[in-house]
Short mmCIF file of C-alpha atoms and ligand atoms in Angstrom, two decimals:
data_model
loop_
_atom_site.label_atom_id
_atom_site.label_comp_id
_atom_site.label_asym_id
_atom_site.label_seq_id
_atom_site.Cartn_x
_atom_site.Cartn_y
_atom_site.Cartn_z
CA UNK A 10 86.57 119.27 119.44
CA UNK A 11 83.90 116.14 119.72
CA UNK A 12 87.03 113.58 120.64
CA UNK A 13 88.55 115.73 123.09
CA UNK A 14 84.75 116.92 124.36
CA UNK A 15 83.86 112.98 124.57
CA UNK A 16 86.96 111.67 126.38
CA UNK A 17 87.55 115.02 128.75
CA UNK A 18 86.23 112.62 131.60
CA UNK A 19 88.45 109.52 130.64
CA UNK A 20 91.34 111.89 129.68
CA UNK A 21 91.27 113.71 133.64
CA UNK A 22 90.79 110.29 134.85
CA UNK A 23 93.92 109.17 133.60
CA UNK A 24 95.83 112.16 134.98
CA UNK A 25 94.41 111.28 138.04
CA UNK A 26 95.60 107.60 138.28
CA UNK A 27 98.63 107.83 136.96
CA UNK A 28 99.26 110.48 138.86
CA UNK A 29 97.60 109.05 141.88
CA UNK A 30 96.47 111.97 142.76
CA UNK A 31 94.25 112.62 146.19
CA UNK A 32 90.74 113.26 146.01
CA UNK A 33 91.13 116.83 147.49
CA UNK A 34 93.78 117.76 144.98
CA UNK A 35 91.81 116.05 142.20
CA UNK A 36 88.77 117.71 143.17
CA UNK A 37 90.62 121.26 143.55
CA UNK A 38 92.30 121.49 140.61
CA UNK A 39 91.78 119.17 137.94
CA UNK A 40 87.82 118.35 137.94
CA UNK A 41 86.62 122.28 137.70
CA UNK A 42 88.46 122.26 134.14
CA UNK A 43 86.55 122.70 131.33
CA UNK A 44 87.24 122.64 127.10
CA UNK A 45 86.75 125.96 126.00
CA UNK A 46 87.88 125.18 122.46
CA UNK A 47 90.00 123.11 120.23
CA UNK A 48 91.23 124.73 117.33
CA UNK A 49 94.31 123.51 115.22
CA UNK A 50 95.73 120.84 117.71
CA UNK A 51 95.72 123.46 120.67
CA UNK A 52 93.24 122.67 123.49
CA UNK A 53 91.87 125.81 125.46
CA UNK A 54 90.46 125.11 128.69
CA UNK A 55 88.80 127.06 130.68
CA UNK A 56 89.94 127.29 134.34
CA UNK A 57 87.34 128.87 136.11
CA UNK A 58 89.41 129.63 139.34
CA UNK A 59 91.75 132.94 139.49
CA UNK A 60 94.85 133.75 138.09
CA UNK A 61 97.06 132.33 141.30
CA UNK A 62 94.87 128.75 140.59
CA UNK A 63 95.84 129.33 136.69
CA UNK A 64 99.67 129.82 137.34
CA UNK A 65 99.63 126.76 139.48
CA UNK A 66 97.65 124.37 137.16
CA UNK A 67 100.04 125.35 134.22
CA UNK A 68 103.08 124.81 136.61
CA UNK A 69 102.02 121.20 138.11
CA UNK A 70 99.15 119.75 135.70
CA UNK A 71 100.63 121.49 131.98
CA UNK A 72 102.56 118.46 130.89
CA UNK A 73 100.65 115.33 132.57
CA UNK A 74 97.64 116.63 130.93
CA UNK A 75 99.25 116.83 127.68
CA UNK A 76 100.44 113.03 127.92
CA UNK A 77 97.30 111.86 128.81
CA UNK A 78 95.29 113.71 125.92
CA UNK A 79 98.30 112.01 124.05
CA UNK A 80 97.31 108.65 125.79
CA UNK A 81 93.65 108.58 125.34
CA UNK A 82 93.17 109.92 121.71
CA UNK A 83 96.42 108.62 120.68
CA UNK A 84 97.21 112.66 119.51
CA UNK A 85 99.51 115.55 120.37
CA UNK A 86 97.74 118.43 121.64
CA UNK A 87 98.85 121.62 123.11
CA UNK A 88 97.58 123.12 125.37
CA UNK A 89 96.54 126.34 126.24
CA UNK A 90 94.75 127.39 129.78
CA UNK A 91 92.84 130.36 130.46
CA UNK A 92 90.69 132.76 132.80
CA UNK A 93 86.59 133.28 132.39
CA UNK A 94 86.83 136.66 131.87
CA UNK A 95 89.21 135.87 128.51
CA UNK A 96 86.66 133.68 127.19
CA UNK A 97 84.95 136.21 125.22
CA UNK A 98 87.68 136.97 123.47
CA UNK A 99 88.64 133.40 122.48
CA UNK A 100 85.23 132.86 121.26
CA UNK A 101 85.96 133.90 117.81
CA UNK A 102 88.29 130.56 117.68
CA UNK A 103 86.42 128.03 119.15
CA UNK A 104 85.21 126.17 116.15
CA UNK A 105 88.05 123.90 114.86
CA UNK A 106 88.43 124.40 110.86
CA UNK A 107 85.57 122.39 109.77
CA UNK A 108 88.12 120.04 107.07
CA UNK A 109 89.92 118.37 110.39
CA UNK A 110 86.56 117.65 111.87
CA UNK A 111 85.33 116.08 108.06
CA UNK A 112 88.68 113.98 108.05
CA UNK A 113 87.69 112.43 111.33
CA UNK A 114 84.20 111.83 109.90
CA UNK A 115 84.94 110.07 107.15
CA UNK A 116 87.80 108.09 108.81
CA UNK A 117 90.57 109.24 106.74
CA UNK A 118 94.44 108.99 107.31
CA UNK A 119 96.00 112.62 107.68
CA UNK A 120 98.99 111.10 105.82
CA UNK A 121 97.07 109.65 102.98
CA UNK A 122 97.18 111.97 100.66
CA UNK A 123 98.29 112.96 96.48
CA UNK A 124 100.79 114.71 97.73
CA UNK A 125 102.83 111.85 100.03
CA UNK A 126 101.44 109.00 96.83
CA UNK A 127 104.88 108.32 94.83
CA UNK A 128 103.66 107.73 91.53
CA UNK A 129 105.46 105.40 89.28
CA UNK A 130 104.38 103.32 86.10
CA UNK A 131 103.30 100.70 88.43
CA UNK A 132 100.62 103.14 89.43
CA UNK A 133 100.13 105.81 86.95
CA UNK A 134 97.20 104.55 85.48
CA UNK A 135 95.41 104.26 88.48
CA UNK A 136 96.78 107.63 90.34
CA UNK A 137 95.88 109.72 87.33
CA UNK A 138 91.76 107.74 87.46
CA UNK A 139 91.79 108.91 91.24
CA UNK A 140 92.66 112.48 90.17
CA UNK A 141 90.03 112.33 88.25
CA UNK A 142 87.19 111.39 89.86
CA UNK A 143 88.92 113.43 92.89
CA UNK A 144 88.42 116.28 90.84
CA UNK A 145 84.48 115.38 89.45
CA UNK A 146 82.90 113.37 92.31
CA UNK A 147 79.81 111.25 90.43
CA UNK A 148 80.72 112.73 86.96
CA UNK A 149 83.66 110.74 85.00
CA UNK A 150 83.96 107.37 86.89
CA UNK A 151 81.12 105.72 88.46
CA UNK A 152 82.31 103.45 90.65
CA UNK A 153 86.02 103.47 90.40
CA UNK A 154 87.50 100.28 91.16
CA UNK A 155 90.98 100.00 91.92
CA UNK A 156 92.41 96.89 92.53
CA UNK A 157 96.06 95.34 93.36
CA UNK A 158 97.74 93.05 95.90
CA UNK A 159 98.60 93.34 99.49
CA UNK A 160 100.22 96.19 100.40
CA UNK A 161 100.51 98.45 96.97
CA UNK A 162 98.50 101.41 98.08
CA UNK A 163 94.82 101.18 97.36
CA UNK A 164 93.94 102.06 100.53
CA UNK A 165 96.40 105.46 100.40
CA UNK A 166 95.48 106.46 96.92
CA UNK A 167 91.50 106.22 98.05
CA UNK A 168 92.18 108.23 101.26
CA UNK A 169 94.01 110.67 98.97
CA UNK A 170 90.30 111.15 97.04
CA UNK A 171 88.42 111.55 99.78
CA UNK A 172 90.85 114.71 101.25
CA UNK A 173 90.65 116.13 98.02
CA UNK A 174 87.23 116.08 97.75
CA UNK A 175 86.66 117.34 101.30
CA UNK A 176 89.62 120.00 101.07
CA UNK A 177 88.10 121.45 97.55
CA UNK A 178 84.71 121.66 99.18
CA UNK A 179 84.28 120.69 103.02
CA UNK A 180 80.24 120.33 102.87
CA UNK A 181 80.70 116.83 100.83
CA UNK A 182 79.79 114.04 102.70
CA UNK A 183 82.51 111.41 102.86
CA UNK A 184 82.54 108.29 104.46
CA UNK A 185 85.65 105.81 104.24
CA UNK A 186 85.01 102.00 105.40
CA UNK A 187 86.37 99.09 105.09
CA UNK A 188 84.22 96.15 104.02
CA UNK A 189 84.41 94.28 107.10
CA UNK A 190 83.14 97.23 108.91
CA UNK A 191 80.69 97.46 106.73
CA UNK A 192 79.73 93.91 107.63
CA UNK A 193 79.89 94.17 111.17
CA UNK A 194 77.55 97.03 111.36
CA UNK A 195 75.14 94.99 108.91
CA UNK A 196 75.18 92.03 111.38
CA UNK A 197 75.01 94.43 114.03
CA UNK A 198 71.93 95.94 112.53
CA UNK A 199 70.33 93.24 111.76
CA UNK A 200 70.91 91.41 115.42
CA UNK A 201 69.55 94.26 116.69
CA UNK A 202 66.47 92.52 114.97
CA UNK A 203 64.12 95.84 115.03
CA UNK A 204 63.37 98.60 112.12
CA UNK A 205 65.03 101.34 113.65
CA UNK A 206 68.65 99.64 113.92
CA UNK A 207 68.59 99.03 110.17
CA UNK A 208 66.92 102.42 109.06
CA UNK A 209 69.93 103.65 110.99
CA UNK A 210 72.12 101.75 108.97
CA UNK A 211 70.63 102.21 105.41
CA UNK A 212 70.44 106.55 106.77
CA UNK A 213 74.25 106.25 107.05
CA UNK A 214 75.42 104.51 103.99
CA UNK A 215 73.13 106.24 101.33
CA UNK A 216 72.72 109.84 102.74
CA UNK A 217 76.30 110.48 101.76
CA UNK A 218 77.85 111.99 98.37
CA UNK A 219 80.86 109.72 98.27
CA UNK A 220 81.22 106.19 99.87
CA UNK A 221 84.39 104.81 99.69
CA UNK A 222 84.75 100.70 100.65
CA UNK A 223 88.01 98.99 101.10
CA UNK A 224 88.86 95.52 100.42
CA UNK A 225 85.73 94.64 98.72
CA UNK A 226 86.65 91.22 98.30
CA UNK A 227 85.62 90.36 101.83
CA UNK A 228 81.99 91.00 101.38
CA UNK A 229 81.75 87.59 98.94
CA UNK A 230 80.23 84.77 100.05
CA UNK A 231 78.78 86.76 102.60
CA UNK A 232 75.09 86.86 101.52
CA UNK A 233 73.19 89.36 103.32
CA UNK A 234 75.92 91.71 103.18
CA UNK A 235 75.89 91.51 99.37
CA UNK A 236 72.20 92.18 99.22
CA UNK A 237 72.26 95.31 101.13
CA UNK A 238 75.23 96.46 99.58
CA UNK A 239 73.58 95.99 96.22
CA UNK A 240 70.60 97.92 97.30
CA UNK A 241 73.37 100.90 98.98
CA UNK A 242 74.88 100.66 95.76
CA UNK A 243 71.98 101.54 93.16
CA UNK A 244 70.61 104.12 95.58
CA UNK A 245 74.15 105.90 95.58
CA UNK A 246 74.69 105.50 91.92
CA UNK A 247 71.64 106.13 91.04
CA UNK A 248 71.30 109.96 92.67
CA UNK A 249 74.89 110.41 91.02
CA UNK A 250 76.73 110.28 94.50
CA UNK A 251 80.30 108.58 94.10
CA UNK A 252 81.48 104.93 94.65
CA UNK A 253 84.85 103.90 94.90
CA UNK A 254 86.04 100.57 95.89
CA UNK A 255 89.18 98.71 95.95
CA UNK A 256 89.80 94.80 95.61
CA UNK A 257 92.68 91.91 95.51
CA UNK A 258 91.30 91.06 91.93
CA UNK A 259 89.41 92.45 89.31
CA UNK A 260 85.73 92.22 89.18
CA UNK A 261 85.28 89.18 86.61
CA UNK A 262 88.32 86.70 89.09
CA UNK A 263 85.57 87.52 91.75
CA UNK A 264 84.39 84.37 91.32
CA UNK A 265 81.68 83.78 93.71
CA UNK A 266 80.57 87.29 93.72
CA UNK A 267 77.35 87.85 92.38
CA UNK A 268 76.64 88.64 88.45
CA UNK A 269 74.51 91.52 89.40
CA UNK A 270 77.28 93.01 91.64
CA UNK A 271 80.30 92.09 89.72
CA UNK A 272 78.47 94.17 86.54
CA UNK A 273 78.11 97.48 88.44
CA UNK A 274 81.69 97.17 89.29
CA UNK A 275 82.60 97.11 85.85
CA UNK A 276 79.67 99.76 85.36
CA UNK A 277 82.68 102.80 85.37
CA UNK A 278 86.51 102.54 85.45
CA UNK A 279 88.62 99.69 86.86
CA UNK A 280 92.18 100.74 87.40
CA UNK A 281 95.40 98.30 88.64
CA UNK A 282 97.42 98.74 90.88
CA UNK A 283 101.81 96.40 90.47
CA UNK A 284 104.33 95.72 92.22
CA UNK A 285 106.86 98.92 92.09
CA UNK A 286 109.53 98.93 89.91
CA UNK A 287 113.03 99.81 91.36
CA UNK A 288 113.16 103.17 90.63
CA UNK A 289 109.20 104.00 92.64
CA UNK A 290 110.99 101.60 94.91
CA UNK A 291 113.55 103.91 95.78
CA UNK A 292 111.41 106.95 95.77
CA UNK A 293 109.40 105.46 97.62
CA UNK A 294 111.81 105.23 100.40
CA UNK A 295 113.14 108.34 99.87
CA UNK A 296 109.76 110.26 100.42
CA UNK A 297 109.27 108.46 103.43
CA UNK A 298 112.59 109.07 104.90
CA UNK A 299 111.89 112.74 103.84
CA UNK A 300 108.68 112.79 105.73
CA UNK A 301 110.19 110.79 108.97
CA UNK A 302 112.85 113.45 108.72
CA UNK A 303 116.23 111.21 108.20
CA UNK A 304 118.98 111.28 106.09
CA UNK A 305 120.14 107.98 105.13
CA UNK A 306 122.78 106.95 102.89
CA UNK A 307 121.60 106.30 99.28
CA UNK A 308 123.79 102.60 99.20
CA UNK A 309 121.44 101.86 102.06
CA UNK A 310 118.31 102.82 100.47
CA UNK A 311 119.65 100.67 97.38
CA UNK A 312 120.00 97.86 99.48
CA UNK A 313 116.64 97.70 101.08
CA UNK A 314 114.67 98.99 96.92
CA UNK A 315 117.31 95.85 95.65
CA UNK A 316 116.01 93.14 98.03
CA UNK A 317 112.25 93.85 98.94
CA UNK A 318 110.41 93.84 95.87
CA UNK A 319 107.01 93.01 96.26
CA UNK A 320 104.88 94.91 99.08
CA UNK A 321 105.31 98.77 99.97
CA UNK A 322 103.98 97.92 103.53
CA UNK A 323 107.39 95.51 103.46
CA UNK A 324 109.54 98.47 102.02
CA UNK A 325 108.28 100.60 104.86
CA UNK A 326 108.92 98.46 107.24
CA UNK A 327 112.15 97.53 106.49
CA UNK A 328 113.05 101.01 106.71
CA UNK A 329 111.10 101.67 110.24
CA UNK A 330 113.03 98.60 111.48
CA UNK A 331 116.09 99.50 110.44
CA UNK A 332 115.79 103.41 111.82
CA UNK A 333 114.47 101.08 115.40
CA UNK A 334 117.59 99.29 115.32
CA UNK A 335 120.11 101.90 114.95
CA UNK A 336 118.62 103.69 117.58
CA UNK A 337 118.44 100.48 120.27
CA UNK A 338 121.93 100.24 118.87
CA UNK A 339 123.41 103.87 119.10
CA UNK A 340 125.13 103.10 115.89
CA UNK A 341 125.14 104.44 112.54
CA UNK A 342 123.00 103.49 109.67
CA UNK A 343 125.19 101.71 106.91
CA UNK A 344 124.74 98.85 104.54
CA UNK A 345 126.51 96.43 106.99
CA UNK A 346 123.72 97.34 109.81
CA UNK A 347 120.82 97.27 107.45
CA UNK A 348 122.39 93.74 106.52
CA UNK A 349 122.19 92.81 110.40
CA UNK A 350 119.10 94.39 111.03
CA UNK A 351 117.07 93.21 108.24
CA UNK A 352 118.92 89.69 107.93
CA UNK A 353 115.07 87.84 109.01
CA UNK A 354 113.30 89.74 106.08
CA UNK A 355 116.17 89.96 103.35
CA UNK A 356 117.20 86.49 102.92
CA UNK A 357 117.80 85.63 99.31
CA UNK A 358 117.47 81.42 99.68
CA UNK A 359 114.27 81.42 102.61
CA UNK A 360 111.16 81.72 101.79
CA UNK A 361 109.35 84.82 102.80
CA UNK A 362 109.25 84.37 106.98
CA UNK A 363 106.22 85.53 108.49
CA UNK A 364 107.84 87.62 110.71
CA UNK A 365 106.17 89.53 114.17
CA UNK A 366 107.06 93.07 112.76
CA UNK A 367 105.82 92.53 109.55
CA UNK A 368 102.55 91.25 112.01
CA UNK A 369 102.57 94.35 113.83
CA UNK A 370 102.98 96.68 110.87
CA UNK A 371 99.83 95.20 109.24
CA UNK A 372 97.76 95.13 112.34
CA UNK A 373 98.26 98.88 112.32
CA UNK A 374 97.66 99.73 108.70
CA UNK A 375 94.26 97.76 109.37
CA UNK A 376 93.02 99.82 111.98
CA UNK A 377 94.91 102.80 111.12
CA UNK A 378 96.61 103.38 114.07
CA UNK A 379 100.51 103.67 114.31
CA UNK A 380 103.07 100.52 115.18
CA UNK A 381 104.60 102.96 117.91
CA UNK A 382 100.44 103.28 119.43
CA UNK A 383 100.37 99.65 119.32
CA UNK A 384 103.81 99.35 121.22
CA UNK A 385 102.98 102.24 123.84
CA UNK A 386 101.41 102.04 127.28
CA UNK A 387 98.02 103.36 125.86
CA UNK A 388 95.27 101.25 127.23
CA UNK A 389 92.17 102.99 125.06
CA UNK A 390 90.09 100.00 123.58
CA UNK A 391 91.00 101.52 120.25
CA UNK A 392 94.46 100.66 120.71
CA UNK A 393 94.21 97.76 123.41
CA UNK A 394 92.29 95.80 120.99
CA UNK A 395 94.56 95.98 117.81
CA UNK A 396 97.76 95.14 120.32
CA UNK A 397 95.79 92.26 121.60
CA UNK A 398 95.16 91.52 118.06
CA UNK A 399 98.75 91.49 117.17
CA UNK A 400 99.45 89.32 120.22
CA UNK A 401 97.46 86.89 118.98
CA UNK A 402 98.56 86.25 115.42
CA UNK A 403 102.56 86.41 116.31
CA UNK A 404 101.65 83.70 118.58
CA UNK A 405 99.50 81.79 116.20
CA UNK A 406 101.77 82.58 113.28
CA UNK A 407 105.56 82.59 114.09
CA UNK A 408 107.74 80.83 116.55
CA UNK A 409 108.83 84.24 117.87
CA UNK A 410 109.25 83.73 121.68
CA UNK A 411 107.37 85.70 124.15
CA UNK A 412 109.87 87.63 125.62
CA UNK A 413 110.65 88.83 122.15
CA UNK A 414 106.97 89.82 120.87
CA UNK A 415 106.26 91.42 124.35
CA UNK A 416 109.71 93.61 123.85
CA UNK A 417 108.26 94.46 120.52
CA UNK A 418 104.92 95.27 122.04
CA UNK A 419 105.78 98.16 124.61
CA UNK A 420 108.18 95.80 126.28
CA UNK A 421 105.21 93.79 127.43
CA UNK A 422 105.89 90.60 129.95
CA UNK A 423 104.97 86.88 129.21
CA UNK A 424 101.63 86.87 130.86
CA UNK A 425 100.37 89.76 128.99
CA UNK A 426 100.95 88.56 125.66
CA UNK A 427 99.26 85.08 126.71
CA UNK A 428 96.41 87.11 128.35
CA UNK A 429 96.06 89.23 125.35
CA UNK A 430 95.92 86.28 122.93
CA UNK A 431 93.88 84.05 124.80
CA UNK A 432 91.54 86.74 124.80
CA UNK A 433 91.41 87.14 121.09
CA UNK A 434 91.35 83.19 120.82
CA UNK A 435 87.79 83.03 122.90
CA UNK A 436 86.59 86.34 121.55
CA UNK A 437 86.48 84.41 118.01
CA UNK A 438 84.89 82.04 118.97
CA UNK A 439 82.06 84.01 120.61
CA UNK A 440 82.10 87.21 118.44
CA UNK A 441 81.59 86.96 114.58
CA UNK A 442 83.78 90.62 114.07
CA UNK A 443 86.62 89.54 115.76
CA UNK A 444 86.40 86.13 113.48
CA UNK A 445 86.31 88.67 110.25
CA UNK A 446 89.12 90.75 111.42
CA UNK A 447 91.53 87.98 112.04
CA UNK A 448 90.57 85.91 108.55
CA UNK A 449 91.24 89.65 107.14
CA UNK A 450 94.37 90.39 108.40
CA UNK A 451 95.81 86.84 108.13
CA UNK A 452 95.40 87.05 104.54
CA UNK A 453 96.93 90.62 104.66
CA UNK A 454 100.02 89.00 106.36
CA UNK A 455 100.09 85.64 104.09
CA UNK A 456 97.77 86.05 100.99
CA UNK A 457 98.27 82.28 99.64
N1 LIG B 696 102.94 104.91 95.76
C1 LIG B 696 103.12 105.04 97.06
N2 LIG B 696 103.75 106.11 97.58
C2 LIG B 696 103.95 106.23 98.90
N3 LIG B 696 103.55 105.34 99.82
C3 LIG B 696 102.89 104.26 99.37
C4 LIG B 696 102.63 104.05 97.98
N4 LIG B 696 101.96 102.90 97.85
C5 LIG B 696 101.79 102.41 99.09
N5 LIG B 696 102.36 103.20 100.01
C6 LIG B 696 102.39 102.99 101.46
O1 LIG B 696 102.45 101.58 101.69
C7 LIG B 696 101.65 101.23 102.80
C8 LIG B 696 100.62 100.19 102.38
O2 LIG B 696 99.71 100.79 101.46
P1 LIG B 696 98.13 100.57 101.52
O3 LIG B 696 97.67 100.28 102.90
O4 LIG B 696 97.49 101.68 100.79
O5 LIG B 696 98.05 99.22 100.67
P2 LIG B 696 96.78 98.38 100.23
O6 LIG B 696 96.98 98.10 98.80
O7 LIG B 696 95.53 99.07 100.61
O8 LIG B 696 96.98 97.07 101.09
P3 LIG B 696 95.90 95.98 101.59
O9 LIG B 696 95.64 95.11 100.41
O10 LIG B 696 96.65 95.27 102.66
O11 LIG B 696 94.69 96.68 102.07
C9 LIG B 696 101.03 102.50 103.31
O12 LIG B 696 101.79 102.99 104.39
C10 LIG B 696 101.12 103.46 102.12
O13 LIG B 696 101.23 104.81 102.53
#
C-alpha cells in the first residue's frame, strides 16, 4: 500500500506523459483517482465520479495505468476500479496482509527463499545452520556467519531466514542490508554532523530483533564504520536479538579487520559456503528452469552444469542468455545453439572474459532489481541508476562496442550509454557511495 500510496502522483504523471494527455482530459479523468486499497497485488481505486465516468476510465485508462504502476514500482499490479458508495464494503480488505508489507521492510527478495535454495553438499552445512537459527532467532547461533565466494548464494540463503522468520511470526523486526549501505547511511549520518541524524541511525539498526548484513567484508579498513558497527553489534547481541552476516572469507583471513570484531564473529557458528558440484549444478538449473517455466532438453542442461563450474550467478546466466537467444532467434533450444549462444562464456582455452551480460547480471543481483528492469524503458532512479551503473563498468571493463551494450540495455543508442557512464565516472569522483558501489561490484564481477 505505502509504495503505491507514495508514487500515486509520479505513477498518474507518467500516464499522463506518455500518454500526452491534455490538461482537460488529465484533469477529468485521471487526477480525481484515488487508492482505496492494495491488497494481494490488486490496486482498488476509488473513482469518485458515477458509474458512466467508471465504465469509461476502465475502457480508456485500465491498461496504461497498469503499465505505468508496472513502470514506476517496477511491479505487476491489477487493477480494480470502483464507485464511493462500494467503498464500505471493500473496507474489510484494505489492509494488505501485513507479511508483504514486512518483506518490503526488511528489503527482502520474494524469490529468496528455503524453498527455491537447491541444497547440495556444497551447501548442506550451511543451509541446515540457516534452518536453524531460522527456526530460533537469538537462541542457537549468535551471529551466524556464512561465508563463500562470489556468486554461491549467501545472499539467497540469508533472505531465505529472514522470510521464515517473518512468515512464522510477522511482528519480528527484520532488517536486511548490505554493508555498503550500511556505510553510506553511517557517512550520511555523520555528514549530517548533528545528534539527531545519528540517533536516527543508531534507532534503526538496534531497535530491531534480527539484523542481517551482507558482504561484511566491505566494512574493513573502513574505520568509523567498524566502530559503530561494533557498538550495533554488542547492543543487538547483547538483548539476544539475532545477527547474521555473510563474508568472502572467514573471520580469522579478515586480515585487517579488527581483533575485537573478528572475535564476535567467531562468537556463534561460522558456516561455508563451495563451489557446486555437478549434480547441485544441474539441479540447480533445473529448479530455475522450473520456476521460469521452460522445458529444456536435459543434453542442454548437461552442457551448460559440464562447462560453468564455478559461480551460480554464471550458471544462471548462461541459462537466461541462452532462453534470450532462442527467442531473438525463433529457433529451438539444442546443444548446437547453446554452443553458439554461449560460445563468449564457455570457452575451454580463454580465460574467463569479463563479459557485459555477466556485468549486467551482477549489477542487478546488487541492487536487487531484475536484468529485464535494467534493460526496460523504466526511468525510476531506482532503476536509472543501476542501468547507468552497468553502463559504466561494460565500458570501463570490456571492449564490448556501444551499439552492442546499448542493444543489451533496452536497445539504448550510443549517446546514452556515454551519457550514462560519464555520469557515473564524475559522480565517483564527487560522491563517496557511488565510489563504494563500483569498488563493490567490480570485485563481484572480477574478484582477483
Ligand atoms: N543453492 C542454490 N539454489 C538455487 N539458487 C541459488 C543457489 N545458490 C545461489 N543461487 C542463485 O545464484 C544467484 C547468486 O546467489 P547470491 O546472490 O545469493 O550469491 P552471493 O554468494 O551472495 O554472491 P555475492 O558474493 O556476489 O554477494 C542468485 O540468483 C541465487 O538465487
Amino acid at each position: 500500500m505505502d509504495l503505491i500510496l507514495e508514487k500515486w502522483d509520479e505513477i498518474l504523471e507518467t500516464l499522463r506523459k506518455e500518454h500526452e494527455l491534455s490538461d482537460v482530459s488529465f484533469k477529468t479523468w485521471l487526477q480525481p483517482l484515488k487508492v482505496h486499497a492494495v491488497q494481494n497485488d490488486t490496486v482498488t481505486v476509488l473513482v469518485p465520479t458515477e458509474q458512466m465516468g467508471l465504465n469509461y476510465i476502465s475502457k480508456k485508462y485500465m491498461l496504461p495505468l497498469k503499465v505505468a504502476i508496472s513502470e514506476v514500482t517496477g511491479q505487476d499490479y491489477e487493477i480494480e476500479l470502483i464507485l464511493p458508495e462500494q467503498t464500505k464494503t471493500k473496507e474489510v480488505k484494505s489492509l494488505k496482509p501485513q507479511i508483504n508489507e514486512n518483506i518490503e521492510k526488511a528489503n527482502l527478495n520474494p524469490k529468496y527463499t528455503f524453498e527455491t535454495f537447491v541444497v547440495g553438499s556444497n551447501n548442506s552445512f550451511a543451509n541446515a545452520a540457516s534452518l536453524a537459527v531460522a527456526e530460533s532467532p537469538g537462541e542457537v547461533y549468535n551471529p551466524l556467519f556464512l561465508y563463500g565466494g562470489v556468486g554461491l548464494g549467501k545472499t539467497h540463503l540469508m533472505h531465505s531466514i529472514a522470510h521464515f522468520i517473518l512468515e512464522k511470526n510477522p511482528q519480528t523486526k527484520v532488517l536486511y542490508v548490505t554493508s555498503e549501505y550500511f556505510t553510506n547511511e553511517l557517512i550520511e549520518a555523520i555528514r549530517n554532523g548533528n545528534n539527531t541524524a545519528m540517533a536516527k541511525f543508531r534507532e534503526k539498526y538496534r531497535n530491531i530483533d534480527v539484523l542481517l548484513i551482507d558482504d561484511v567484508q566491505f566494512i574493513i579498513g573502513k574505520e568509523s564504520t567498524q566502530e559503530e558497527f561494533f557498538h550495533t553489534f554488542n547492543d543487538l547481541h547483547g538483548a539476544k536479538k539475532q545477527i547474521i552476516l555473510s563474508s568472502d572469507k572467514p573471520p580469522k583471513d579478515m586480515e585487517t579487520l579488527e581483533a575485537r570484531l573478528r572475535s564476535r564473529f567467531e562468537w556463534g557458528l561460522i558456516a561455508d559456503i563451495q563451489s557446486p558440484d555437478y549434480e547441485t549444478r544441474m539441479a540447480i538449473l533445473r529448479k530455475k528452469e522450473e520456476l521460469d517455466g521452460y522445458n529444456i532438453d536435459d543434453e542442454v542442461i548437461k552442457y551448460i552444469a559440464t562447462n560453468i563450474k564455478s559461480n551460480i550467478r554464471e550458471l544462471e546466466g548462461a541459462l537466461n542468455k541462452l532462453i534470450a537467444y532462442a527467442n531473438l532467434e525463433k529457433r529451438e533450444i539444442n546443444v548446437e545453439l547453446a554452443e553458439k549462444a554461449l560460445q563468449d562464456i564457455i570457452s575451454p582455452d580463454a580465460p574467463k572474459e569479463i563479459t557485459a551480460e555477466l556485468i549486467i547480471q551482477t549489477v542487478a543481483d546488487h541492487f536487487n532489481i531484475s536484468t529485464t528492469d535494467i534493460s526496460s524503458q523504466k526511468r525510476n532512479q531506482e532503476i536509472v541508476y543501476p542501468r547507468q551503473i552497468a553502463m559504466y563498468l561494460c565500458r570501463k571493463m570490456t571492449d564490448t562496442p556501444l551499439k552492442s551494450i546499448g542493444n543489451l540495455l533496452g536497445k539504448r543508442d550510443h549517446t546514452t550509454i556515454i551519457h550514462g557512464a560519464d555520469k557515473i565516472a564524475s559522480d565517483i569522483l564527487t560522491n563517496e557511495s557511488t565510489k563504494n558501489v563500483i569498488e563493490i561490484i567490480k570485485k563481484k564481477i572480477s574478484p582477483n
